[in-house]
Coordinates of C-alpha atoms and ligand atoms in Angstrom, one line a residue:
M1237 CA 68.3 -4.0 -4.6
I1238 CA 64.4 -4.0 -4.7
V1239 CA 63.8 -1.3 -2.4
D1240 CA 60.7 1.8 -2.4
K1241 CA 61.1 5.3 -1.6
Q1242 CA 60.3 4.8 1.9
G1243 CA 63.3 2.3 2.0
R1244 CA 60.9 -0.7 2.5
R1245 CA 62.6 -4.2 1.2
F1246 CA 61.2 -7.4 1.3
R1247 CA 62.8 -9.5 4.2
N1248 CA 60.1 -11.9 5.4
L1249 CA 58.2 -14.5 3.4
R1250 CA 55.0 -15.9 4.2
V1251 CA 54.0 -18.8 2.6
S1252 CA 50.5 -20.1 2.6
L1253 CA 51.0 -23.7 2.0
T1254 CA 47.5 -24.4 1.4
S1255 CA 44.3 -22.4 1.2
A1256 CA 42.4 -25.4 3.1
C1257 CA 41.7 -25.2 6.7
N1258 CA 40.2 -27.7 9.2
Y1259 CA 38.7 -24.5 11.0
A1260 CA 36.5 -22.0 9.6
C1261 CA 36.9 -19.2 11.9
T1262 CA 34.0 -16.8 11.9
Y1263 CA 36.0 -13.6 11.1
C1264 CA 37.8 -15.5 8.3
V1265 CA 35.5 -17.8 6.4
P1266 CA 32.2 -16.3 6.2
D1267 CA 30.3 -19.3 4.8
G1268 CA 31.6 -21.6 7.5
K1269 CA 33.0 -24.3 5.2
R1270 CA 35.7 -26.1 6.6
L1271 CA 38.6 -28.1 4.2
V1272 CA 37.8 -26.6 1.0
A1273 CA 40.3 -28.8 -0.8
Q1274 CA 42.7 -26.9 -3.0
R1275 CA 43.0 -27.9 -6.7
D1276 CA 45.1 -25.3 -8.2
A1277 CA 48.1 -25.3 -5.6
L1278 CA 51.6 -25.8 -7.2
P1279 CA 53.3 -29.0 -6.9
L1280 CA 56.1 -29.4 -4.2
D1281 CA 59.2 -28.8 -6.5
K1282 CA 57.5 -25.6 -7.9
L1283 CA 56.9 -24.0 -4.6
V1284 CA 60.4 -25.0 -3.2
T1285 CA 61.7 -23.2 -6.1
A1286 CA 59.6 -20.2 -5.9
V1287 CA 61.0 -19.7 -2.3
A1288 CA 64.7 -20.5 -3.7
Y1289 CA 64.4 -17.7 -6.4
L1290 CA 62.7 -15.2 -4.1
K1291 CA 65.4 -15.7 -1.7
Q1292 CA 68.0 -15.0 -4.4
A1293 CA 66.1 -12.2 -5.6
T1294 CA 65.5 -10.3 -2.5
D1295 CA 66.9 -9.8 1.1
L1296 CA 65.0 -12.6 2.5
E1297 CA 66.1 -13.5 5.8
K1298 CA 63.0 -15.1 7.4
L1299 CA 60.3 -17.6 6.3
R1300 CA 57.0 -18.2 7.9
I1301 CA 54.9 -21.3 6.6
T1302 CA 51.2 -20.3 7.2
G1303 CA 48.0 -21.1 5.3
G1304 CA 45.0 -22.0 5.5
E1305 CA 46.2 -24.5 7.9
P1306 CA 49.9 -25.7 7.0
L1307 CA 49.9 -28.9 9.1
I1308 CA 46.9 -30.2 7.1
S1309 CA 48.8 -29.7 3.7
P1310 CA 50.3 -33.1 2.3
L1311 CA 53.1 -31.1 0.9
F1312 CA 54.2 -29.8 4.4
D1313 CA 57.0 -32.4 5.5
G1314 CA 58.7 -32.2 1.9
F1315 CA 58.4 -28.5 1.8
L1316 CA 60.0 -27.9 5.3
A1317 CA 62.5 -30.4 4.6
A1318 CA 63.4 -28.8 1.3
I1319 CA 63.5 -25.1 2.5
S1320 CA 65.6 -26.2 5.5
Q1321 CA 68.4 -26.6 3.1
L1322 CA 68.0 -22.8 1.9
S1323 CA 70.2 -21.4 4.7
L1324 CA 67.3 -19.0 5.6
Q1325 CA 67.9 -17.4 9.1
D1326 CA 65.1 -18.4 10.5
V1327 CA 61.8 -20.9 9.4
S1328 CA 58.8 -20.2 11.6
L1329 CA 55.2 -21.7 11.5
T1330 CA 51.5 -20.1 12.3
T1331 CA 49.0 -22.9 13.1
N1332 CA 45.8 -23.8 14.7
G1333 CA 47.8 -26.2 16.7
Q1334 CA 45.1 -28.9 16.0
L1335 CA 48.0 -31.0 14.6
L1336 CA 50.7 -29.7 16.6
E1337 CA 51.3 -32.7 18.7
R1338 CA 51.2 -35.2 16.0
K1339 CA 53.7 -33.1 13.8
L1340 CA 56.3 -32.2 16.4
P1341 CA 58.5 -34.4 15.4
V1342 CA 58.9 -33.1 11.5
L1343 CA 58.9 -29.6 13.0
L1344 CA 61.9 -30.2 15.1
A1345 CA 63.7 -32.2 12.2
G1346 CA 63.0 -29.3 9.9
G1347 CA 64.7 -26.8 12.1
V1348 CA 61.6 -25.0 13.4
R1349 CA 62.5 -23.4 16.6
R1350 CA 59.6 -20.7 16.6
I1351 CA 55.8 -21.3 16.4
N1352 CA 52.7 -19.2 16.7
V1353 CA 49.7 -20.8 17.6
S1354 CA 46.2 -19.2 17.0
L1355 CA 44.2 -19.8 20.3
D1356 CA 41.0 -17.4 20.7
S1357 CA 39.4 -18.6 23.9
L1358 CA 40.0 -21.3 26.6
D1359 CA 36.6 -21.8 27.0
A1360 CA 35.9 -24.7 25.1
A1361 CA 32.2 -24.2 23.9
A1362 CA 33.3 -20.5 22.9
F1363 CA 36.6 -21.8 21.1
R1364 CA 34.1 -24.0 18.9
R1365 CA 32.0 -21.2 18.0
I1366 CA 34.5 -19.4 16.8
A1367 CA 36.6 -21.7 15.0
R1368 CA 33.8 -23.8 13.9
G1369 CA 35.8 -26.9 14.4
G1370 CA 38.5 -28.2 16.5
D1371 CA 39.1 -29.4 19.8
L1372 CA 40.4 -27.0 22.3
A1373 CA 42.2 -29.8 24.5
E1374 CA 44.2 -31.1 21.6
V1375 CA 45.3 -27.5 20.9
L1376 CA 46.6 -27.2 24.5
R1377 CA 48.2 -30.5 24.4
G1378 CA 49.9 -29.3 21.3
I1379 CA 51.1 -26.4 23.2
E1380 CA 52.3 -28.2 26.1
A1381 CA 54.3 -30.6 23.9
A1382 CA 56.0 -27.8 21.7
L1383 CA 57.0 -26.3 25.1
D1384 CA 58.4 -29.3 26.5
A1385 CA 60.3 -29.9 23.0
G1386 CA 62.2 -26.7 23.6
L1387 CA 60.1 -24.8 21.1
Q1388 CA 59.6 -20.7 21.4
V1389 CA 55.7 -20.3 21.3
K1390 CA 53.6 -17.6 20.8
V1391 CA 49.5 -17.2 21.0
N1392 CA 47.6 -15.2 18.7
M1393 CA 44.3 -14.2 20.1
V1394 CA 42.0 -12.2 17.8
P1395 CA 39.5 -10.3 20.6
L1396 CA 36.2 -10.2 19.4
R1397 CA 33.7 -7.9 21.3
G1398 CA 30.8 -10.1 22.7
H1399 CA 32.3 -13.3 21.5
N1400 CA 35.9 -13.9 23.5
H1401 CA 36.6 -10.4 24.9
E1402 CA 36.3 -11.7 28.0
Q1403 CA 39.3 -14.2 27.5
V1404 CA 41.9 -11.3 27.3
L1405 CA 42.8 -11.9 31.0
P1406 CA 42.3 -15.7 31.1
L1407 CA 44.5 -16.2 28.0
L1408 CA 47.1 -13.6 29.2
D1409 CA 47.3 -15.5 32.6
Y1410 CA 47.6 -18.8 30.8
C1411 CA 50.6 -17.7 28.5
L1412 CA 52.3 -15.6 31.3
A1413 CA 52.3 -18.9 33.3
R1414 CA 54.0 -20.6 30.6
G1415 CA 56.5 -18.4 29.2
I1416 CA 54.3 -17.5 26.2
E1417 CA 54.2 -14.4 24.6
L1418 CA 50.4 -13.5 23.8
R1419 CA 49.9 -11.6 20.7
F1420 CA 46.3 -9.6 20.6
I1421 CA 45.5 -9.2 16.7
E1422 CA 43.2 -6.6 16.1
L1423 CA 40.6 -7.7 13.9
M1424 CA 41.1 -6.7 10.2
R1425 CA 39.0 -5.6 7.7
M1426 CA 39.8 -8.7 5.4
G1427 CA 37.1 -10.7 3.4
H1428 CA 33.6 -10.3 4.1
L1429 CA 34.5 -8.0 7.0
A1430 CA 36.0 -5.5 4.4
R1431 CA 32.4 -5.6 2.9
D1432 CA 30.4 -5.4 5.8
A1433 CA 31.3 -2.3 7.9
T1434 CA 28.5 -2.7 10.8
A1435 CA 29.9 -6.3 11.6
F1436 CA 33.5 -5.4 11.7
R1437 CA 32.5 -2.4 14.0
Q1438 CA 30.3 -4.4 16.0
Q1439 CA 33.2 -6.9 16.8
F1440 CA 36.2 -4.7 16.8
Y1441 CA 38.0 -4.6 20.0
G1442 CA 40.9 -2.3 19.7
M1443 CA 44.2 -1.7 21.3
P1444 CA 42.9 1.1 24.1
E1445 CA 40.6 -1.4 25.2
I1446 CA 42.9 -4.5 25.6
L1447 CA 45.2 -2.2 27.3
E1448 CA 42.7 -1.3 29.7
R1449 CA 41.5 -4.7 30.5
I1450 CA 44.8 -5.6 31.2
A1451 CA 45.4 -2.9 33.7
E1452 CA 42.9 -4.1 35.7
R1453 CA 45.1 -7.1 36.8
Y1454 CA 48.7 -6.2 35.5
T1455 CA 51.3 -3.3 35.5
Y1456 CA 52.9 -3.0 32.3
R1457 CA 55.2 -1.1 30.2
Q1458 CA 56.2 -0.5 26.8
A1459 CA 59.0 -2.9 25.6
D1460 CA 61.4 -2.7 22.6
T1461 CA 60.4 -4.0 19.1
A1462 CA 62.3 -4.5 16.2
L1463 CA 61.9 -1.8 13.5
D1464 CA 60.0 -3.6 11.0
A1465 CA 57.9 -5.5 13.6
T1466 CA 54.3 -5.6 13.4
A1467 CA 53.3 -6.0 17.2
Q1468 CA 54.0 -3.6 19.7
R1469 CA 55.2 -5.3 22.7
F1470 CA 54.8 -4.7 26.3
E1471 CA 56.6 -6.0 29.5
I1472 CA 54.8 -7.2 32.6
P1473 CA 58.0 -6.8 34.8
G1474 CA 58.9 -9.9 36.6
Q1475 CA 56.1 -11.9 34.6
G1476 CA 56.6 -11.7 31.0
Y1477 CA 55.6 -10.1 27.7
F1478 CA 52.8 -9.6 25.6
G1479 CA 52.2 -7.8 22.0
I1480 CA 49.6 -6.1 20.0
I1481 CA 49.3 -6.0 16.4
A1482 CA 47.4 -3.0 16.3
N1483 CA 46.7 -2.6 12.6
E1484 CA 43.8 -0.2 13.1
S1485 CA 45.0 1.8 16.4
A1486 CA 48.5 2.0 15.3
P1487 CA 49.1 1.1 11.8
F1488 CA 52.7 -0.3 10.9
C1489 CA 52.6 -0.2 7.0
R1490 CA 55.7 2.3 6.8
T1491 CA 57.9 -0.3 8.1
C1492 CA 56.6 -3.5 6.8
S1493 CA 58.8 -5.9 5.3
R1494 CA 56.5 -8.6 4.5
L1495 CA 56.0 -10.4 1.0
R1496 CA 53.2 -13.2 0.8
L1497 CA 53.3 -16.1 -1.6
T1498 CA 49.9 -18.3 -2.3
S1499 CA 50.2 -21.9 -2.8
N1500 CA 49.2 -21.3 -6.2
G1501 CA 52.0 -19.2 -7.2
W1502 CA 50.8 -15.7 -6.5
L1503 CA 52.8 -13.0 -4.7
Y1504 CA 51.0 -10.3 -2.6
G1505 CA 53.2 -7.2 -1.4
C1506 CA 50.3 -6.2 0.9
L1507 CA 47.5 -7.9 3.1
S1508 CA 45.4 -4.6 2.3
S1509 CA 45.4 -5.1 -1.7
S1510 CA 44.0 -7.5 -3.8
Q1511 CA 46.8 -6.7 -6.4
R1512 CA 48.7 -9.8 -7.1
H1513 CA 51.6 -11.2 -9.4
F1514 CA 51.6 -14.5 -10.8
I1515 CA 55.3 -16.1 -10.7
G1516 CA 54.3 -20.0 -11.3
D1517 CA 55.0 -19.4 -15.0
L1518 CA 58.6 -18.7 -14.1
L1519 CA 59.7 -21.6 -12.3
D1520 CA 60.7 -23.9 -15.3
T1521 CA 62.9 -21.4 -16.4
P1522 CA 66.7 -21.0 -15.0
Y1523 CA 67.1 -18.6 -12.2
E1524 CA 69.4 -16.0 -14.5
Q1525 CA 66.5 -16.0 -17.3
A1526 CA 63.8 -15.7 -15.1
L1527 CA 65.4 -12.8 -13.0
P1528 CA 64.3 -9.8 -14.9
A1529 CA 60.5 -11.0 -15.0
L1530 CA 60.7 -12.0 -11.2
Q1531 CA 62.3 -8.6 -10.5
A1532 CA 59.7 -6.9 -12.2
R1533 CA 57.0 -8.9 -10.3
L1534 CA 58.5 -8.0 -7.1
Q1535 CA 58.7 -4.3 -7.7
G1536 CA 55.0 -4.6 -8.6
A1537 CA 54.4 -6.0 -5.3
L1538 CA 56.5 -3.7 -3.4
A1539 CA 54.5 -1.2 -4.9
D1540 CA 51.4 -2.5 -3.8
K1541 CA 52.0 -1.6 0.0
Q1542 CA 50.1 1.1 1.8
D1543 CA 51.9 4.1 2.4
V1544 CA 50.7 4.5 6.2
A1545 CA 47.4 2.7 7.0
F1546 CA 46.0 -0.6 6.5
A1547 CA 42.7 -0.2 4.3
G1548 CA 41.5 -3.7 4.4
D1549 CA 40.7 -5.9 1.3
V1550 CA 37.9 -8.3 0.3
M1551 CA 40.8 -10.9 0.3
V1552 CA 40.4 -13.9 2.6
M1553 CA 43.1 -14.3 4.8
K1554 CA 43.5 -18.3 4.9
I1555 CA 44.4 -17.7 0.7
I1556 CA 46.6 -15.1 1.0
G1557 CA 48.1 -16.6 4.4
G1558 CA 47.6 -14.9 7.7
Ligands
SAM1097 N1 45.4 -21.6 10.4 C1 46.6 -21.1 10.8 C2 46.4 -20.4 12.4 O1 45.2 -20.5 12.5 O2 47.1 -19.5 12.8 C3 47.5 -20.1 9.9 C4 46.5 -19.0 9.1 S1 45.3 -18.2 10.0 C5 44.5 -17.1 8.4 C6 46.6 -17.0 10.7 C7 46.0 -16.0 11.5 O3 45.3 -15.1 10.6 C8 45.4 -16.7 12.7 O4 46.0 -16.1 13.9 C9 44.0 -15.9 12.5 O5 43.4 -15.6 13.8 C10 44.5 -14.6 11.8 N2 43.0 -14.2 11.1 C11 42.3 -14.5 10.2 N3 41.4 -13.6 9.8 C12 41.7 -12.5 10.6 C13 41.2 -11.0 10.5 N4 40.1 -10.8 9.8 N5 41.6 -10.2 11.4 C14 42.5 -10.5 12.1 N6 43.3 -11.8 12.2 C15 42.7 -12.7 11.5

């Protein structure tokens, strides 16, 4: 078993299906360029082989498809259909929701039951300022359609001081009214924000402030969370739940079980490290022959995890897969 001295092992795989995105969120894409087509992605069969090999070599239970924006990838339908045959316990998706309504039949056919939709504001103008694209009404239609279809929906919001922090309560109201668990993600020092401490500090809006704001309207209490969960969960009795992924205020590296695979065949063991391990060269080799090298690269990825706290990295989230 591939396990480190803190007892951590890989149980959750995130696959960044494409680094291209139809948004260019200000905190993710510094140059504002949308839809930068990816030229070096692995073909579908190799990507599926990579997941199958990783499942065999680790204790993989869950897989989340992310990106970039996974729903714009031409590989999405085929990838989901193929991995739904791999007997994983859970296959989920993180999306900006722009194409959600259109892609729902594919998600349902592929056995997806849980999705996370990123939504930073219910104010159409602020939404477009942050996403530098997109159509709020289409995202909201996608969320309603997903709920109607019986999917479990979570909404991810990155609160940014001065840009959308006033949306903490409106978004929480919106989610509670629909039985959606809202996840506040503390801004991470990724990409350009890892280089620009001032920009990061100016926009960072952390867990204490989020909770203070919520307390203006709601009474909440801490709720149970899975041991390797990234989010701290809170219950608003009688109304629902929300969570905070507090990478800065309450780091969760000690229990992290995530492994990331990029669309061009690199493994990342930690969001907070540029260290990466190529496995694209192993995918034409039968599994038993590829295993020793695969294990060595997985050990390397596990060793990249931070001991305690998220330190940030210049890696761009849309490449590594948020
Ligand atoms: N396009 C999909 C989406 O929008 O959900 C999936 C990829 S996106 C990179 C995944 C998540 O990462 C989004 O919820 C986004 O808000 C978050 N994210 C990107 N950069 C971030 C940063 N610097 N700090 C915190 N969250 C970030």
